[in-house]
Coordinates of C-alpha atoms in Angstrom, one line a residue:
M207 CA 58.2 19.2 72.2
W208 CA 56.7 19.6 68.7
G209 CA 55.8 16.6 66.6
T210 CA 54.1 15.8 63.3
A211 CA 50.6 16.2 64.8
D212 CA 51.4 19.9 65.7
V213 CA 52.7 20.6 62.2
E214 CA 49.5 19.1 60.7
A215 CA 47.3 21.1 63.1
A216 CA 49.1 24.3 62.0
A217 CA 48.7 23.3 58.3
A218 CA 45.0 22.8 58.8
R219 CA 44.7 26.3 60.3
G220 CA 46.9 27.9 57.6
V221 CA 49.3 29.3 60.2
A222 CA 53.0 29.0 61.0
L223 CA 54.3 26.7 63.7
R224 CA 55.5 29.2 66.4
V225 CA 57.8 27.6 68.9
A226 CA 59.4 29.1 72.0
P227 CA 63.2 29.4 72.3
G228 CA 64.6 26.1 73.7
D229 CA 61.6 24.0 72.4
L230 CA 62.4 20.9 70.4
V231 CA 61.0 20.2 67.0
T232 CA 61.4 16.5 66.1
P233 CA 63.3 15.6 62.8
L234 CA 60.1 14.0 61.3
A235 CA 58.1 17.1 62.2
R236 CA 60.5 19.3 60.3
D237 CA 60.3 16.9 57.3
R238 CA 56.5 17.1 57.5
A239 CA 56.6 20.9 57.8
Q240 CA 58.6 21.0 54.6
E241 CA 56.1 18.7 52.8
L242 CA 53.1 20.8 53.9
G243 CA 54.8 24.2 53.4
V244 CA 54.4 25.1 57.1
A245 CA 56.9 27.7 58.3
V246 CA 58.6 26.9 61.7
T247 CA 59.3 30.2 63.4
S248 CA 60.5 31.1 66.9
A249 CA 58.1 33.1 69.1
D250 CA 59.4 36.5 70.0
A251 CA 60.6 36.8 73.6
L252 CA 58.4 39.9 73.9
D253 CA 55.3 37.6 73.6
R254 CA 56.1 36.1 77.0
P255 CA 54.5 37.6 80.1
P256 CA 56.7 38.2 83.2
A257 CA 57.6 35.1 85.0
S258 CA 55.6 36.3 88.0
A259 CA 52.4 36.1 86.0
L260 CA 52.9 32.4 85.2
P261 CA 51.9 29.4 87.3
M262 CA 54.6 27.4 88.9
S263 CA 54.7 23.6 89.1
S264 CA 56.9 20.7 89.8
G265 CA 54.3 18.0 89.3
T266 CA 53.7 15.4 86.6
T267 CA 51.1 15.3 83.9
D268 CA 47.8 13.4 84.6
R269 CA 46.2 12.9 81.2
S270 CA 43.1 11.1 82.4
P271 CA 39.7 12.5 81.2
G272 CA 38.5 15.4 83.2
T273 CA 41.7 15.8 85.2
T274 CA 43.5 19.1 85.4
T275 CA 46.9 19.0 87.1
S276 CA 50.2 20.9 87.0
V277 CA 52.7 19.8 84.4
T278 CA 56.4 19.8 84.0
T279 CA 58.3 19.0 80.8
A280 CA 61.1 16.4 80.9
G281 CA 64.4 18.0 81.7
A282 CA 62.8 21.2 83.0
R283 CA 64.0 22.8 86.2
P284 CA 61.7 22.1 89.2
N285 CA 59.3 25.0 89.8
A286 CA 60.3 26.6 86.5
P287 CA 57.6 28.7 84.8
L288 CA 55.6 27.1 82.1
S289 CA 55.4 28.6 78.6
P290 CA 52.4 30.9 78.0
A291 CA 49.5 30.0 75.8
P292 CA 50.0 30.8 72.2
S293 CA 48.4 33.8 70.7
P294 CA 44.8 33.2 69.7
A295 CA 45.8 34.1 66.1
T296 CA 48.2 31.2 66.0
P297 CA 46.6 28.2 67.8
L298 CA 49.0 25.3 68.0
L299 CA 47.5 22.9 70.5
P300 CA 44.1 21.7 71.7
P301 CA 42.3 24.0 74.2
S302 CA 44.2 25.0 77.3
V303 CA 43.6 23.5 80.6
G304 CA 43.1 25.4 83.8
S305 CA 46.0 25.8 86.1
P306 CA 45.2 24.7 89.6
G307 CA 45.0 27.5 92.1
T308 CA 44.8 30.3 89.5
G309 CA 42.0 29.4 87.1
G310 CA 44.2 30.9 84.4
P311 CA 44.9 29.2 81.1
V312 CA 48.3 27.6 80.5
R313 CA 49.4 25.6 77.5
A314 CA 48.6 21.9 77.6
M315 CA 52.0 20.3 77.3
R316 CA 52.2 17.2 75.1
P317 CA 54.4 14.3 76.1
P318 CA 57.5 14.1 73.9
S319 CA 56.6 13.2 70.4
P320 CA 57.6 9.6 69.4
A321 CA 59.3 11.1 66.3
L322 CA 62.1 12.2 68.7
F323 CA 63.3 8.7 69.0
R324 CA 65.4 8.5 65.9
R325 CA 69.0 7.3 65.8
G326 CA 71.2 9.9 67.4
A327 CA 68.4 12.0 68.9
P328 CA 68.5 12.8 72.7
L329 CA 66.3 10.7 74.9
P330 CA 64.6 12.7 77.7
A331 CA 65.2 11.5 81.2
G332 CA 62.7 9.0 82.5
L333 CA 61.6 7.8 79.1
D334 CA 64.2 5.1 78.5
D335 CA 62.0 2.2 79.5
G336 CA 60.5 -0.1 76.9
P337 CA 60.6 0.0 73.1
R338 CA 61.3 3.4 71.6
R339 CA 59.5 4.7 68.6
T340 CA 61.3 5.5 65.4
G341 CA 60.5 7.8 62.5
R342 CA 59.8 6.1 59.2
V343 CA 60.0 2.7 57.7
V344 CA 59.6 2.3 53.9
V345 CA 58.4 -0.9 52.2
V346 CA 59.4 -0.9 48.5
G347 CA 56.9 -3.0 46.6
A348 CA 53.2 -2.9 47.4
G349 CA 52.5 -6.5 46.2
H350 CA 51.2 -9.1 48.6
V351 CA 54.5 -9.4 50.6
G352 CA 54.8 -5.7 50.9
M353 CA 51.2 -5.3 51.9
V354 CA 51.5 -7.9 54.7
A355 CA 54.8 -6.4 55.9
G356 CA 53.3 -2.9 55.9
M357 CA 50.3 -4.1 57.9
R358 CA 52.4 -5.8 60.5
L359 CA 54.7 -2.8 60.9
A360 CA 51.8 -0.4 61.2
D361 CA 50.0 -2.6 63.7
A362 CA 53.1 -2.7 65.9
D363 CA 52.6 1.0 66.5
L364 CA 56.3 1.7 66.9
F365 CA 56.7 4.0 63.9
D366 CA 55.5 7.5 63.2
E367 CA 55.0 6.5 59.5
V368 CA 55.0 3.5 57.3
V369 CA 55.3 4.3 53.5
L370 CA 54.5 1.8 50.7
V371 CA 56.4 2.5 47.4
D372 CA 55.4 1.0 44.1
I373 CA 55.7 1.9 40.5
D374 CA 51.9 1.5 40.4
E375 CA 51.4 4.5 42.6
G376 CA 47.6 4.0 42.7
R377 CA 48.1 0.5 44.2
A378 CA 50.5 1.8 46.8
A379 CA 48.2 4.7 47.8
G380 CA 45.1 2.5 47.8
I381 CA 46.6 -0.2 50.0
A382 CA 48.1 2.4 52.3
L383 CA 44.6 4.0 52.7
D384 CA 43.1 0.7 53.3
L385 CA 45.7 -0.1 56.0
Q386 CA 45.1 3.3 57.6
H387 CA 41.4 2.5 57.9
T388 CA 42.4 -0.4 60.2
A389 CA 44.0 2.0 62.8
P390 CA 40.9 2.0 65.1
L391 CA 40.5 -1.7 64.7
S392 CA 44.1 -2.5 65.7
D393 CA 44.6 0.6 67.9
F394 CA 47.6 2.1 66.2
T395 CA 48.6 5.7 65.6
T396 CA 51.2 5.1 62.9
R397 CA 50.5 7.1 59.7
V398 CA 50.4 5.0 56.5
R399 CA 51.1 6.5 53.1
G400 CA 51.6 5.2 49.5
V401 CA 53.7 6.8 46.8
G402 CA 55.3 6.0 43.5
T403 CA 59.0 6.5 44.2
V404 CA 61.6 6.0 46.9
E405 CA 62.3 9.7 46.7
E406 CA 58.7 10.6 47.5
A407 CA 58.8 8.4 50.5
G408 CA 61.4 10.5 52.2
S409 CA 64.3 9.7 54.5
A410 CA 63.8 6.4 56.3
D411 CA 65.3 4.5 59.2
Y412 CA 64.5 1.1 57.8
V413 CA 63.7 0.1 54.2
V414 CA 62.2 -3.3 53.3
V415 CA 62.8 -4.3 49.7
T416 CA 60.1 -6.7 48.4
A417 CA 60.0 -5.4 44.8
G418 CA 60.8 -7.8 42.0
R419 CA 59.2 -10.6 40.0
A420 CA 57.6 -13.4 41.9
R421 CA 58.1 -17.1 41.2
Q422 CA 55.7 -18.9 39.0
P423 CA 55.2 -22.7 38.9
G424 CA 58.2 -24.5 37.4
M425 CA 60.5 -21.6 38.2
T426 CA 63.4 -21.7 40.6
R427 CA 64.6 -18.7 42.6
A428 CA 67.7 -18.6 40.4
D429 CA 65.5 -18.0 37.4
L430 CA 64.7 -14.6 38.7
V431 CA 68.3 -13.4 38.9
S432 CA 68.6 -11.1 35.8
T433 CA 65.2 -9.4 36.2
N434 CA 65.4 -8.9 39.9
A435 CA 69.0 -7.8 40.0
G436 CA 68.2 -4.7 37.9
I437 CA 65.3 -3.9 40.2
V438 CA 67.1 -4.4 43.5
G439 CA 70.2 -2.6 42.4
D440 CA 68.2 0.5 41.3
V441 CA 66.3 0.5 44.6
A442 CA 69.5 0.2 46.7
R443 CA 71.1 3.1 44.9
R444 CA 68.0 5.3 45.4
V445 CA 67.8 4.3 49.1
A446 CA 71.4 5.2 49.6
A447 CA 70.8 8.7 48.1
T448 CA 67.6 9.4 50.1
S449 CA 68.3 7.6 53.3
P450 CA 72.1 7.3 53.8
Q451 CA 71.7 6.1 57.4
A452 CA 69.0 3.5 56.8
V453 CA 69.1 -0.3 57.4
I454 CA 68.0 -2.3 54.3
V455 CA 66.2 -5.6 54.7
V456 CA 66.0 -7.5 51.4
V457 CA 63.2 -10.0 50.7
T458 CA 63.4 -10.2 46.9
N459 CA 64.5 -13.6 45.5
P460 CA 67.0 -15.1 45.0
L461 CA 67.5 -13.8 48.5
D462 CA 71.1 -14.4 49.2
E463 CA 72.4 -13.1 45.9
M464 CA 70.0 -10.1 45.9
T465 CA 71.1 -9.2 49.4
Q466 CA 74.8 -9.1 48.4
H467 CA 73.8 -7.2 45.2
A468 CA 72.0 -4.6 47.4
W469 CA 75.0 -4.2 49.6
T470 CA 77.4 -3.6 46.7
S471 CA 74.9 -1.3 44.9
S472 CA 74.1 0.8 48.0
G473 CA 77.7 1.3 49.2
F474 CA 76.4 0.8 52.7
P475 CA 78.4 -1.0 55.4
S476 CA 77.5 -4.7 55.4
S477 CA 76.0 -4.4 58.9
R478 CA 73.2 -2.2 57.4
V479 CA 72.2 -4.6 54.6
L480 CA 70.4 -7.7 55.7
G481 CA 68.5 -10.5 54.0
M482 CA 65.2 -12.0 55.3
A483 CA 65.3 -15.8 54.8
G484 CA 66.3 -17.5 58.0
V485 CA 63.4 -16.1 60.0
L486 CA 61.0 -17.4 57.3
D487 CA 62.7 -20.8 56.9
T488 CA 62.9 -21.3 60.7
A489 CA 59.2 -20.5 61.0
R490 CA 58.3 -22.9 58.3
F491 CA 60.2 -25.7 60.0
Q492 CA 58.6 -24.9 63.4
A493 CA 55.2 -24.8 61.9
L494 CA 55.6 -28.2 60.1
I495 CA 57.0 -29.8 63.3
G496 CA 53.9 -28.6 65.0
V497 CA 51.8 -30.4 62.5
E498 CA 53.9 -33.6 62.8
G499 CA 54.4 -33.7 66.5
S500 CA 51.3 -32.0 67.8
V501 CA 53.3 -29.4 69.7
R502 CA 53.1 -25.6 69.7
P503 CA 55.4 -24.3 66.9
R504 CA 56.8 -21.6 69.1
S505 CA 57.9 -24.2 71.7
V506 CA 60.3 -25.7 69.0
D507 CA 63.8 -24.4 69.4
A508 CA 65.4 -24.6 66.0
I509 CA 67.1 -22.3 63.4
A510 CA 67.5 -22.4 59.6
L511 CA 70.9 -21.4 58.2
G512 CA 72.7 -21.5 54.9
S513 CA 70.9 -20.4 51.7
H514 CA 67.2 -19.7 51.1
G515 CA 66.8 -22.7 48.9
E516 CA 68.4 -26.1 48.2
E517 CA 71.4 -25.4 50.5
M518 CA 69.2 -24.6 53.5
V519 CA 70.8 -26.1 56.7
I520 CA 68.6 -26.9 59.7
P521 CA 71.0 -28.2 62.5
L522 CA 69.0 -31.0 64.0
S523 CA 71.8 -31.6 66.5
R524 CA 70.6 -28.6 68.5
A525 CA 66.9 -28.7 67.6
S526 CA 64.7 -29.3 70.7
H527 CA 61.3 -29.1 72.2
E528 CA 61.0 -27.9 75.8
G529 CA 64.5 -29.0 76.5
S530 CA 64.2 -32.4 74.9
S531 CA 65.7 -33.4 71.5
L532 CA 63.3 -33.2 68.7
A533 CA 64.2 -36.8 67.9
Q534 CA 62.3 -37.7 71.0
V535 CA 59.2 -35.9 69.8
V536 CA 59.3 -36.8 66.1
P537 CA 60.8 -40.1 64.7
P538 CA 64.1 -39.4 62.8
A539 CA 62.7 -40.4 59.4
R540 CA 59.8 -38.0 59.8
L541 CA 62.1 -35.3 61.1
N542 CA 64.2 -35.5 58.0
A543 CA 61.1 -35.4 55.9
V544 CA 60.1 -32.2 57.6
V545 CA 63.5 -30.7 56.9
D546 CA 63.0 -31.5 53.2
R547 CA 59.5 -30.1 53.2
A548 CA 60.6 -26.9 54.9
R549 CA 63.4 -26.5 52.3
G550 CA 60.8 -26.8 49.5
S551 CA 57.9 -25.0 51.1
G552 CA 58.2 -22.0 48.9
A553 CA 57.8 -24.1 45.8
E554 CA 55.0 -26.0 47.4
V555 CA 53.0 -22.8 48.0
V556 CA 53.8 -21.6 44.4
G557 CA 52.5 -24.9 43.0
L558 CA 49.3 -24.7 45.1
L559 CA 48.6 -21.0 44.2
K560 CA 49.5 -21.5 40.6
T561 CA 49.9 -17.7 40.1
G562 CA 52.2 -15.8 42.5
S563 CA 54.2 -17.0 45.5
A564 CA 54.0 -17.1 49.3
F565 CA 53.4 -13.8 50.9
M566 CA 51.9 -14.1 54.4
A567 CA 54.8 -15.7 56.2
P568 CA 57.5 -13.8 54.1
G569 CA 55.8 -10.5 54.9
M570 CA 55.5 -11.2 58.6
S571 CA 59.1 -12.5 58.7
A572 CA 60.4 -9.3 57.2
A573 CA 58.5 -7.2 59.7
R574 CA 59.7 -9.3 62.5
M575 CA 63.3 -8.5 61.6
V576 CA 62.6 -4.8 61.6
L577 CA 60.7 -5.0 64.9
A578 CA 63.6 -7.0 66.5
M579 CA 65.9 -4.1 65.5
V580 CA 63.6 -1.4 66.8
R581 CA 62.9 -3.2 70.1
E582 CA 66.5 -4.3 70.5
S583 CA 65.1 -7.6 71.5
D584 CA 68.6 -9.3 71.7
E585 CA 67.1 -12.5 70.5
V586 CA 69.2 -14.8 68.3
M587 CA 67.6 -15.2 64.9
S588 CA 68.8 -16.2 61.4
A589 CA 69.5 -13.5 58.8
A590 CA 71.4 -13.3 55.6
V591 CA 74.5 -11.4 56.5
L592 CA 78.0 -11.0 55.1
A593 CA 80.1 -13.8 56.6
D594 CA 83.1 -12.5 58.6
G595 CA 85.1 -15.8 59.0
S596 CA 82.7 -17.4 61.5
Y597 CA 82.1 -21.0 60.8
G598 CA 85.0 -20.9 58.3
I599 CA 83.1 -18.7 55.8
R600 CA 84.0 -15.2 54.6
D601 CA 82.9 -12.5 52.2
V602 CA 79.6 -14.0 51.0
Y603 CA 76.0 -13.4 52.2
L604 CA 74.2 -16.4 53.7
G605 CA 72.0 -17.3 56.6
L606 CA 73.8 -17.2 60.0
P607 CA 72.8 -16.9 63.6
V608 CA 72.8 -13.1 64.5
R609 CA 71.7 -10.5 67.0
L610 CA 70.3 -7.3 65.6
G611 CA 70.3 -3.8 67.0
R612 CA 68.7 -0.5 66.0
T613 CA 71.4 0.1 63.5
G614 CA 71.4 -3.3 61.9
L615 CA 73.7 -6.3 62.6
R616 CA 75.1 -6.3 66.1
E617 CA 76.9 -9.6 66.0
I618 CA 77.2 -13.0 64.3
V619 CA 76.6 -15.6 67.0
T620 CA 78.6 -18.8 67.1
I621 CA 76.5 -21.8 68.1
P622 CA 77.7 -25.3 68.5
L623 CA 77.1 -27.4 65.4
A624 CA 77.9 -31.0 64.4
P625 CA 80.9 -31.4 62.0
E626 CA 78.5 -32.4 59.1
E627 CA 76.4 -29.4 59.8
I628 CA 79.4 -27.0 59.6
A629 CA 80.4 -28.8 56.3
A630 CA 76.9 -28.3 54.9
L631 CA 77.0 -24.6 55.9
R632 CA 80.3 -24.1 54.2
A633 CA 79.1 -25.8 51.1
A634 CA 76.1 -23.5 51.0
G635 CA 78.4 -20.5 51.1
E636 CA 80.4 -21.9 48.2
R637 CA 77.3 -22.5 46.1
I638 CA 76.1 -19.0 46.7
R639 CA 79.6 -17.7 45.7
E640 CA 79.4 -19.6 42.5
R641 CA 76.0 -18.1 41.6
L642 CA 77.3 -14.6 42.4
G643 CA 80.1 -15.2 40.0
A644 CA 77.8 -16.3 37.3
M645 CA 75.5 -13.3 37.9
A646 CA 78.5 -11.0 37.6
A647 CA 79.7 -12.6 34.4
A648 CA 76.2 -12.3 32.8
S649 CA 75.8 -8.6 33.7

């Protein structure tokens, strides 16, 4: 199994990557080889010694320091001969380990590269437990939100590469290098890179779009429509060209309208274009309840639906804390005040900062959506998705309860709501539809 580390080792030595017939080269390794100009060639069968000259093993690898054991690759026949060591002229791996019982050198076999685990790639037997790694996630926009999202995604250590993209290429590269320097502090192996264009980033499995103008004091999210529509539409079209199988997560405001615009601009199925709002708004509500009720925010079971703005709907009929209604923890008047504060929390942060807008919670919320997809956590969360008739709403993006999978939206979940909550959710959908109509008329 040959991964990006092998390609980079070959590039450092100025040699080709010579692989044996039947070996696997991961998709990301091939991309990296093309970037570095490393040829991937098949070793000639004549290079192999007779099978009788090779050690035989059916054991498993022990990679602890100082240990030398027999090794078998996943999927290999028991007692099948191992590949010989590469020619000294083309070293591909770290020094060989001794084969027990022979003292002779054999190639130190790597475990399968994480880059293998991209959509559609075969999964070796015995490695289907726990979260799988995926190839590349691209964050478009290296501002504060993009920086935080990139940091959280790299820190999760579930990706081969995180790429920050910004028209200010120096900023993207500088932040990427700074993040890479945290690898030993956070113990991750993800590579972090910064570039100036979506095309330079390369094909991605997930693309987080944070690019756009941020709110300033006195501005509403709707004030950003014309400026950010041009940015988001252009990014979506570029992503569609470079990463036709990617999942797009939109963070740019106004969130609901920009997510629908990204969907129409990309031409992607709606299941692969999602908006980050509900995760953020839910977190804000939970955090504020924690302040009001002196409870741990994560112990609050609640969800924020509707729009990312004035039409946000937080169904209090189902909000609870450790099985008890929130109304038993926080007096109803204070509970309604918390809902109002959560709805206006973005503007509250903008007013306090005076320049720029919230970035810590938005960046972490976007990363959490991506991580939920990679991990296939099966949790119910809120995301801006294209309504499919659930809750009596259709053909407009707004926050709904969903389950996500590795390829985007898995399902819209129906949860019991009070009649007035359903009515408020439908009203939010109509208001978003009106704003989309106004945006289309102005374009």
